[in-house]
Each structure stands twice: as C-alpha cells, then as structure tokens.
CSV table of C-alpha atoms in Angstrom, one decimal:
chain,number,residue,atom,x,y,z
A,1449,MET,CA,4.6,-12.8,-13.8
A,1450,SER,CA,6.8,-13.3,-11.1
A,1451,SER,CA,6.3,-10.4,-8.7
A,1452,LEU,CA,9.6,-10.9,-6.6
A,1453,ASN,CA,12.0,-11.0,-9.5
A,1454,SER,CA,15.5,-9.3,-8.6
A,1455,PRO,CA,15.7,-5.7,-9.6
A,1456,GLU,CA,19.3,-5.8,-10.4
A,1457,HIS,CA,18.8,-5.8,-14.4
A,1458,GLY,CA,15.3,-4.2,-14.2
A,1459,HIS,CA,12.4,-5.6,-13.5
A,1460,LEU,CA,9.2,-4.2,-15.0
A,1461,ILE,CA,5.8,-4.3,-12.9
A,1462,ASP,CA,2.2,-3.9,-14.4
A,1463,LEU,CA,0.6,-2.1,-11.7
A,1464,ASN,CA,-2.6,-2.1,-13.7
A,1465,ALA,CA,-2.7,-5.7,-14.1
A,1466,LEU,CA,-1.7,-6.5,-10.1
A,1467,TYR,CA,-4.7,-3.8,-9.4
A,1468,ASP,CA,-7.2,-6.2,-11.6
A,1469,GLU,CA,-5.6,-9.4,-9.8
A,1470,LEU,CA,-5.9,-7.9,-6.3
A,1471,ILE,CA,-9.3,-6.7,-6.3
A,1472,THR,CA,-10.9,-9.8,-7.9
A,1473,ASP,CA,-9.0,-12.3,-5.5
A,1474,ASP,CA,-11.1,-14.4,-3.3
A,1475,ARG,CA,-9.1,-13.4,-0.3
A,1476,TYR,CA,-9.7,-9.5,-0.7
A,1477,GLN,CA,-13.4,-10.4,-1.1
A,1478,ARG,CA,-13.8,-12.0,2.0
A,1479,LYS,CA,-11.4,-10.1,4.2
A,1480,GLY,CA,-11.2,-6.5,2.5
A,1481,GLN,CA,-7.7,-6.4,2.5
A,1482,LEU,CA,-4.7,-8.0,0.4
A,1483,ALA,CA,-1.2,-7.0,0.2
A,1484,ARG,CA,1.6,-8.5,-2.4
A,1485,THR,CA,5.3,-7.7,-1.9
A,1486,LEU,CA,6.4,-6.5,-5.5
A,1487,VAL,CA,10.0,-6.2,-4.5
A,1488,HIS,CA,12.3,-7.4,-1.6
A,1489,THR,CA,16.0,-6.1,-1.3
A,1490,PRO,CA,18.1,-5.4,1.6
A,1491,ASP,CA,17.3,-1.9,0.9
A,1492,LEU,CA,14.2,-1.7,-0.5
A,1493,ARG,CA,10.6,-3.1,-0.3
A,1494,VAL,CA,7.7,-2.2,-2.4
A,1495,VAL,CA,4.2,-3.8,-1.5
A,1496,ILE,CA,0.8,-3.3,-3.1
A,1497,ILE,CA,-2.1,-3.0,-0.9
A,1498,ALA,CA,-6.1,-3.3,-1.7
A,1499,LEU,CA,-8.3,-2.2,1.3
A,1500,ALA,CA,-11.8,-2.3,1.2
A,1501,ARG,CA,-14.1,0.6,2.0
A,1502,ASP,CA,-14.4,1.3,5.8
A,1503,ARG,CA,-11.3,-1.1,6.5
A,1504,THR,CA,-8.5,0.1,8.7
A,1505,ILE,CA,-4.8,-1.0,9.2
A,1506,ALA,CA,-4.5,-0.2,12.7
A,1507,GLU,CA,-1.7,2.4,14.0
A,1508,HIS,CA,2.0,1.3,13.3
A,1509,HIS,CA,5.1,2.6,12.4
A,1510,ALA,CA,8.1,1.5,10.1
A,1511,SER,CA,11.6,2.1,11.0
A,1512,ALA,CA,12.4,3.4,7.8
A,1513,THR,CA,11.1,6.3,5.4
A,1514,VAL,CA,8.1,5.3,3.6
A,1515,THR,CA,6.2,6.5,1.1
A,1516,ILE,CA,2.3,5.6,0.0
A,1517,HIS,CA,1.2,6.2,-3.2
A,1518,CYS,CA,-2.7,6.1,-3.8
A,1519,LEU,CA,-3.6,4.5,-7.2
A,1520,SER,CA,-7.6,4.4,-6.4
A,1521,GLY,CA,-9.7,4.8,-4.2
A,1522,HIS,CA,-9.3,7.4,-1.0
A,1523,LEU,CA,-7.4,6.9,2.1
A,1524,ARG,CA,-7.4,9.0,5.2
A,1525,LEU,CA,-4.4,8.6,7.5
A,1526,GLN,CA,-4.2,9.7,10.9
A,1527,LEU,CA,-1.0,11.0,11.7
A,1528,PRO,CA,0.0,12.1,15.3
A,1529,ASP,CA,-0.6,15.8,14.8
A,1530,ARG,CA,-3.1,15.7,12.0
A,1531,GLN,CA,-5.3,13.7,9.2
A,1532,VAL,CA,-4.1,13.3,5.7
A,1533,GLU,CA,-6.1,12.3,2.9
A,1534,LEU,CA,-4.7,10.6,-0.3
A,1535,VAL,CA,-6.9,10.2,-3.7
A,1536,ALA,CA,-5.4,8.7,-6.6
A,1537,GLY,CA,-2.2,10.3,-7.9
A,1538,ASN,CA,-1.3,11.8,-4.3
A,1539,LEU,CA,2.1,10.4,-2.8
A,1540,LEU,CA,2.9,10.9,1.2
A,1541,ALA,CA,6.1,10.6,2.4
A,1542,LEU,CA,6.5,9.4,6.1
A,1543,GLY,CA,9.5,9.9,7.9
A,1544,ALA,CA,11.2,6.8,10.2
A,1545,ASP,CA,9.1,5.7,13.2
A,1546,LEU,CA,6.0,8.4,12.2
A,1547,SER,CA,2.9,6.6,13.9
A,1548,HIS,CA,-0.1,6.4,11.3
A,1549,ASP,CA,-3.1,4.5,10.7
A,1550,VAL,CA,-4.4,3.8,7.0
A,1551,HIS,CA,-8.6,3.9,6.5
A,1552,ALA,CA,-9.9,3.5,3.3
A,1553,LEU,CA,-12.9,5.8,2.6
A,1554,GLN,CA,-13.4,4.0,-0.6
A,1555,ASP,CA,-12.3,1.0,-1.8
A,1556,SER,CA,-8.5,1.6,-2.6
A,1557,VAL,CA,-5.2,0.3,-3.9
A,1558,PHE,CA,-1.9,1.8,-3.1
A,1559,VAL,CA,1.8,1.1,-3.3
A,1560,LEU,CA,3.9,1.3,-0.2
A,1561,THR,CA,7.6,1.6,-0.5
A,1562,LEU,CA,9.9,1.3,2.2
A,1563,GLY,CA,13.5,2.5,2.3
A,1564,ALA,CA,16.3,0.5,4.0
A,1565,SER,CA,16.4,0.9,8.0
C-alpha cells in the first residue's frame, strides 16, 4: 500500500495494518521509535508514530494546530502548565506553538495530525 497517495479522490488507510508493520519493523526494534507519513499535502500532514516504552520525543512545538490520537499504549505529554496522559482512544488537540514533549509509559502507537501553518 502506498502511504502517500493523494487524498484528492479519497485515500483509505488501514491503521491496523500499519500498526503491525511499525512494531515489527527492524528499525523500531533497534531504535524504539519509528514514524511514517501517511498524508502530506499543503494544508495537512498525518503521521503514524510508534514509540517504545520509556522513550521520549524531546520538547518541541509545531507552528500549526495538531492532534495526537493514541491508538495503543500509554503516553504522557508535558505541556507548559500540566501533564496530560493519553491511552488508546484518547485524542488531544494542541494549539499552534504550544511546547510539549511525548513520553511513552508503555509501548505506544499514535497518529499525529498537523493542520496548515
């Protein structure tokens, strides 16, 4: 399945299949982190990310509004004023330029969606 097909006429993405591909990929097994861009257009980017237990994506921010949808596992995000924990089925929306980090309390897979900046 090509993951960057144009969504212009509709593009179905099987997140369950991608989940299995990510967590069994040698790069994930070696490094504990793997991302794959699913959609990349001028106004939208969607990325699926696998993050192993006790791994952290260092503090950063996006210039656009983002959502983080936890598909599996347990994540903790440090925001400027509080910590937020996400488990499977939770979706967190973050405003543009809001600093945060992402820490996996368990092996986790999540979908990051970035709007236009």
